[in-house]
C-alpha cells in the first residue's frame, strides 16, 4: 500500500531512470491529456511531496500523479516486457532512449505549470520525509482539533504528509493508544510526531516495510486481525474508522492500547 516511504522510493527510482534525459515516448492515457505530447522535453527531476509525485519537465511543466491505494510506476529497460497489470490499467508511459516508466492504475494524473504546483499539493502539511518537515508545525495543526480521533488526524495530509493506513495503525500501537482516542487526550503529543518521523525515515530505503525489525513478522498489528499480539498475546482486532465510503481497516490490540474503541 503506497504511503510516504514507498512514494519517496518511487520518486527516487523515477528520478534515476528519467532525470536529465529527453523524452522519446509520451503516452498519457486519460481523456483530458490524450492529445498532450511531451516528447522532446527533458525531465528535470522527480520529487515526492507526501504521497504525491511531481515529475518536472523542461519548459515549466509538471506531471502530477498520485498512487492512492494500488497505483504504481514501473521502470523497464528497452525490449523488456512490461509487468504491473493488464494494458487497460496503464495510465501513463514516459520513455527515454534507455528507460521507460509505466504508470499503472493512477487515479490522479494531471499536467500543471510548475509554478502552479501548489494547486495540487499546497494544502499539504509538513512532509515527514521532506525538507519542510517541522514537528512544531505538525503539532500545531493536530492541536487545532483536539476532539478529533488520533487515527483520523494523522491520516489527514493537511496535518502531516506521508502517513497512510499501515503507519496509522502501527503508530497508535507503539504509542499504546487506540486510534479512536481524541488528539487532546494524548499523554505525550510530541512523541507522536517524533515517532511518526522515525518510522518513515527507517523505512525510506527498505524494500519491505517493517515497524518491528523482524523479517518474519514485520508489523505489530496491521493485517494481523485475530492473531496474537506480538507483545501481549491478546488477539488483534480490526474495524473501520472514518468515512464509511472508503475502505480503511484499522487494527489495534485491546490489551496493549488504551482509549475508546468500537464494541466487539
Short mmCIF file of C-alpha atoms in Angstrom, two decimals:
data_model
loop_
_atom_site.label_atom_id
_atom_site.label_comp_id
_atom_site.label_asym_id
_atom_site.label_seq_id
_atom_site.Cartn_x
_atom_site.Cartn_y
_atom_site.Cartn_z
CA UNK A 1 0.00 0.00 0.00
CA UNK A 2 1.67 3.26 -1.07
CA UNK A 3 2.50 5.59 1.83
CA UNK A 4 5.13 8.26 2.30
CA UNK A 5 8.04 5.83 2.41
CA UNK A 6 7.11 3.96 -0.77
CA UNK A 7 6.19 7.14 -2.64
CA UNK A 8 9.62 8.62 -1.87
CA UNK A 9 11.18 5.37 -3.10
CA UNK A 10 9.14 5.61 -6.31
CA UNK A 11 10.30 9.20 -6.80
CA UNK A 12 13.90 8.09 -6.40
CA UNK A 13 13.54 5.31 -8.98
CA UNK A 14 11.81 7.61 -11.48
CA UNK A 15 14.40 10.32 -10.98
CA UNK A 16 17.27 7.89 -11.51
CA UNK A 17 15.65 6.49 -14.66
CA UNK A 18 14.46 9.72 -16.31
CA UNK A 19 16.15 12.83 -14.94
CA UNK A 20 18.47 14.63 -17.33
CA UNK A 21 17.15 12.75 -20.37
CA UNK A 22 14.92 13.75 -23.24
CA UNK A 23 11.56 12.04 -23.58
CA UNK A 24 11.25 9.99 -26.75
CA UNK A 25 7.91 8.44 -25.77
CA UNK A 26 4.92 10.23 -24.23
CA UNK A 27 1.58 8.47 -23.87
CA UNK A 28 -0.89 9.86 -21.29
CA UNK A 29 -3.95 7.64 -21.28
CA UNK A 30 -6.52 9.82 -19.55
CA UNK A 31 -9.13 11.71 -21.59
CA UNK A 32 -8.07 15.27 -20.84
CA UNK A 33 -4.39 14.53 -21.56
CA UNK A 34 -4.88 12.21 -24.53
CA UNK A 35 -3.63 14.79 -27.04
CA UNK A 36 -0.69 16.02 -24.93
CA UNK A 37 2.73 15.23 -26.38
CA UNK A 38 5.73 15.65 -24.08
CA UNK A 39 8.31 14.14 -26.42
CA UNK A 40 11.37 16.29 -26.88
CA UNK A 41 11.21 17.71 -23.36
CA UNK A 42 13.93 16.90 -20.86
CA UNK A 43 12.94 15.52 -17.47
CA UNK A 44 14.48 17.83 -14.88
CA UNK A 45 13.66 15.91 -11.70
CA UNK A 46 11.10 13.72 -9.97
CA UNK A 47 10.25 14.55 -6.37
CA UNK A 48 7.78 13.33 -3.77
CA UNK A 49 5.57 15.58 -1.71
CA UNK A 50 3.78 13.48 0.88
CA UNK A 51 2.02 10.81 -1.19
CA UNK A 52 2.19 12.87 -4.40
CA UNK A 53 4.71 12.54 -7.23
CA UNK A 54 5.86 15.57 -9.21
CA UNK A 55 7.71 14.95 -12.48
CA UNK A 56 9.17 18.31 -13.52
CA UNK A 57 9.87 18.86 -17.18
CA UNK A 58 11.72 21.34 -19.33
CA UNK A 59 9.51 24.25 -20.31
CA UNK A 60 7.91 24.77 -16.91
CA UNK A 61 5.58 21.77 -16.86
CA UNK A 62 4.95 19.26 -14.07
CA UNK A 63 3.21 15.91 -14.43
CA UNK A 64 1.43 15.32 -11.11
CA UNK A 65 0.43 11.79 -10.13
CA UNK A 66 -0.94 10.11 -7.03
CA UNK A 67 -0.85 6.38 -6.33
CA UNK A 68 -3.67 6.21 -3.77
CA UNK A 69 -4.38 2.58 -2.79
CA UNK A 70 -2.83 0.47 -5.55
CA UNK A 71 -1.23 2.67 -8.19
CA UNK A 72 2.39 2.16 -9.18
CA UNK A 73 5.14 3.34 -11.51
CA UNK A 74 7.32 0.60 -13.03
CA UNK A 75 10.67 1.09 -14.80
CA UNK A 76 11.67 -1.05 -17.78
CA UNK A 77 14.73 -1.41 -20.00
CA UNK A 78 14.39 -1.32 -23.81
CA UNK A 79 12.76 -4.51 -25.05
CA UNK A 80 11.82 -5.66 -21.55
CA UNK A 81 8.27 -6.98 -21.15
CA UNK A 82 6.08 -4.63 -19.14
CA UNK A 83 4.79 -6.11 -15.89
CA UNK A 84 2.44 -4.42 -13.47
CA UNK A 85 -1.03 -5.24 -14.71
CA UNK A 86 -3.08 -5.59 -17.88
CA UNK A 87 -2.67 -2.99 -20.60
CA UNK A 88 -6.01 -1.34 -19.90
CA UNK A 89 -4.71 -0.31 -16.45
CA UNK A 90 -1.84 1.73 -17.90
CA UNK A 91 -2.41 5.46 -17.47
CA UNK A 92 0.96 6.91 -18.47
CA UNK A 93 4.07 5.97 -20.42
CA UNK A 94 7.20 8.15 -20.31
CA UNK A 95 10.17 6.83 -22.24
CA UNK A 96 13.75 7.84 -22.94
CA UNK A 97 16.42 6.15 -25.03
CA UNK A 98 17.43 3.97 -22.07
CA UNK A 99 14.39 3.54 -19.82
CA UNK A 100 10.59 3.51 -19.94
CA UNK A 101 8.42 4.44 -16.96
CA UNK A 102 4.91 2.97 -16.99
CA UNK A 103 2.23 4.19 -14.59
CA UNK A 104 -0.42 1.63 -13.66
CA UNK A 105 -3.80 2.39 -12.04
CA UNK A 106 -3.01 6.05 -11.40
CA UNK A 107 -6.20 7.63 -10.03
CA UNK A 108 -4.72 11.11 -10.34
CA UNK A 109 -2.78 12.26 -13.38
CA UNK A 110 -2.67 15.90 -14.40
CA UNK A 111 -0.35 18.33 -16.14
CA UNK A 112 0.40 21.58 -14.33
CA UNK A 113 2.54 24.62 -14.82
CA UNK A 114 5.45 24.09 -12.44
CA UNK A 115 4.91 27.46 -10.69
CA UNK A 116 1.32 26.32 -10.03
CA UNK A 117 2.17 23.06 -8.24
CA UNK A 118 0.61 24.42 -5.07
CA UNK A 119 -2.76 23.95 -6.73
CA UNK A 120 -2.17 20.21 -6.26
CA UNK A 121 0.00 20.00 -3.13
CA UNK A 122 -0.20 23.38 -1.42
CA UNK A 123 -2.79 22.11 1.07
CA UNK A 124 -0.41 19.50 2.49
CA UNK A 125 1.10 19.75 5.94
CA UNK A 126 4.81 19.22 6.63
CA UNK A 127 6.20 16.21 4.77
CA UNK A 128 7.60 13.63 7.19
CA UNK A 129 10.37 12.79 4.70
CA UNK A 130 10.72 16.19 3.10
CA UNK A 131 12.97 19.19 3.66
CA UNK A 132 9.97 21.09 5.04
CA UNK A 133 9.40 18.66 7.93
CA UNK A 134 8.57 20.62 11.07
CA UNK A 135 7.39 18.75 14.19
CA UNK A 136 6.22 22.03 15.72
CA UNK A 137 4.06 22.88 12.70
CA UNK A 138 2.60 19.37 12.58
CA UNK A 139 1.79 19.50 16.30
CA UNK A 140 0.12 22.87 15.91
CA UNK A 141 -2.08 21.55 13.11
CA UNK A 142 -3.02 18.45 15.10
CA UNK A 143 -3.77 20.50 18.22
CA UNK A 144 -6.16 22.75 16.27
CA UNK A 145 -8.80 19.99 16.52
CA UNK A 146 -8.25 18.34 19.94
CA UNK A 147 -11.56 16.46 19.73
CA UNK A 148 -10.55 14.61 16.57
CA UNK A 149 -9.61 10.93 16.74
CA UNK A 150 -5.86 10.32 16.53
CA UNK A 151 -6.24 7.83 13.67
CA UNK A 152 -8.21 10.27 11.55
CA UNK A 153 -5.96 13.20 12.44
CA UNK A 154 -2.73 11.51 11.35
CA UNK A 155 -4.31 10.33 8.09
CA UNK A 156 -5.28 13.91 7.26
CA UNK A 157 -2.48 15.02 4.93
CA UNK A 158 -3.20 18.64 5.83
CA UNK A 159 -1.75 17.95 9.28
CA UNK A 160 1.34 15.96 8.31
CA UNK A 161 2.00 14.38 4.95
CA UNK A 162 3.03 10.79 4.40
CA UNK A 163 1.06 8.58 6.81
CA UNK A 164 -1.37 6.02 5.43
CA UNK A 165 -3.42 3.21 6.89
CA UNK A 166 -0.48 0.95 7.74
CA UNK A 167 1.56 3.54 9.61
CA UNK A 168 -1.59 4.86 11.31
CA UNK A 169 -2.27 1.50 12.98
CA UNK A 170 1.39 0.83 13.78
CA UNK A 171 1.96 4.33 15.16
CA UNK A 172 -1.03 4.08 17.51
CA UNK A 173 0.17 0.66 18.70
CA UNK A 174 3.63 2.00 19.51
CA UNK A 175 2.06 4.96 21.32
CA UNK A 176 -0.11 2.47 23.27
CA UNK A 177 -3.32 4.33 22.46
CA UNK A 178 -6.29 3.30 20.33
CA UNK A 179 -6.81 5.13 17.03
CA UNK A 180 -10.13 6.45 18.42
CA UNK A 181 -8.54 8.41 21.27
CA UNK A 182 -9.08 12.18 20.87
CA UNK A 183 -5.90 14.06 20.00
CA UNK A 184 -6.37 16.31 23.03
CA UNK A 185 -6.10 13.28 25.34
CA UNK A 186 -2.73 12.11 24.07
CA UNK A 187 -0.42 11.91 27.10
CA UNK A 188 2.65 12.96 25.10
CA UNK A 189 1.73 14.51 21.73
CA UNK A 190 5.36 15.39 20.94
CA UNK A 191 6.12 11.67 20.92
CA UNK A 192 3.58 11.16 18.13
CA UNK A 193 5.34 13.40 15.64
CA UNK A 194 8.81 12.19 16.66
CA UNK A 195 7.81 8.54 16.31
CA UNK A 196 6.00 9.12 13.01
CA UNK A 197 9.11 10.74 11.53
CA UNK A 198 11.33 7.95 12.86
CA UNK A 199 9.12 5.20 11.41
CA UNK A 200 9.01 6.69 7.93
CA UNK A 201 12.71 7.57 7.95
CA UNK A 202 13.58 4.00 8.98
CA UNK A 203 11.59 2.67 6.01
CA UNK A 204 12.68 5.25 3.45
CA UNK A 205 15.00 2.80 1.67
CA UNK A 206 13.64 -0.56 2.78
CA UNK A 207 12.20 -2.82 0.06
CA UNK A 208 9.81 -4.28 2.65
CA UNK A 209 8.19 -2.06 5.25
CA UNK A 210 8.68 -3.01 8.89
CA UNK A 211 7.99 -1.49 12.29
CA UNK A 212 9.15 -4.44 14.38
CA UNK A 213 12.56 -5.00 12.82
CA UNK A 214 11.66 -8.69 12.42
CA UNK A 215 11.62 -10.05 8.85
CA UNK A 216 9.27 -12.90 9.81
CA UNK A 217 6.73 -10.57 11.45
CA UNK A 218 7.34 -7.10 10.02
CA UNK A 219 4.28 -5.34 11.52
CA UNK A 220 2.86 -5.31 15.04
CA UNK A 221 -0.87 -5.14 14.30
CA UNK A 222 -1.65 -4.16 10.70
CA UNK A 223 -3.11 -7.12 8.81
CA UNK A 224 -3.00 -9.34 11.91
CA UNK A 225 -6.70 -9.42 12.86
CA UNK A 226 -7.47 -12.40 15.11
CA UNK A 227 -3.81 -13.28 15.56
CA UNK A 228 -1.95 -12.88 18.87
CA UNK A 229 -0.42 -9.51 19.65
CA UNK A 230 3.36 -9.77 19.39
CA UNK A 231 3.69 -8.00 22.72
CA UNK A 232 0.97 -9.42 24.99
CA UNK A 233 -0.72 -12.26 23.09
CA UNK A 234 -4.20 -10.70 23.03
CA UNK A 235 -5.97 -11.26 19.68
CA UNK A 236 -5.58 -8.21 17.43
CA UNK A 237 -8.85 -6.60 16.41
CA UNK A 238 -9.91 -4.66 13.33
CA UNK A 239 -12.66 -2.18 12.48
CA UNK A 240 -13.38 0.58 10.02
CA UNK A 241 -12.61 4.15 11.03
CA UNK A 242 -13.78 7.37 9.46
CA UNK A 243 -15.51 7.75 6.11
CA UNK A 244 -17.65 4.60 5.56
CA UNK A 245 -17.39 5.01 1.77
CA UNK A 246 -13.62 4.44 1.88
CA UNK A 247 -12.02 1.16 2.85
CA UNK A 248 -9.78 1.97 5.79
CA UNK A 249 -9.37 -1.06 8.06
CA UNK A 250 -7.86 -0.14 11.39
CA UNK A 251 -6.01 -2.62 13.59
CA UNK A 252 -5.29 -2.45 17.31
CA UNK A 253 -4.53 -4.58 20.36
CA UNK A 254 -7.13 -4.17 23.13
CA UNK A 255 -4.59 -5.44 25.65
CA UNK A 256 -1.78 -3.00 24.87
CA UNK A 257 -3.67 0.07 23.72
CA UNK A 258 -5.88 2.24 25.92
CA UNK A 259 -8.70 4.51 24.85
CA UNK A 260 -12.11 4.24 23.17
CA UNK A 261 -12.72 1.55 20.57
CA UNK A 262 -15.69 0.01 18.74
CA UNK A 263 -17.63 -2.68 20.56
CA UNK A 264 -16.70 -6.25 19.74
#
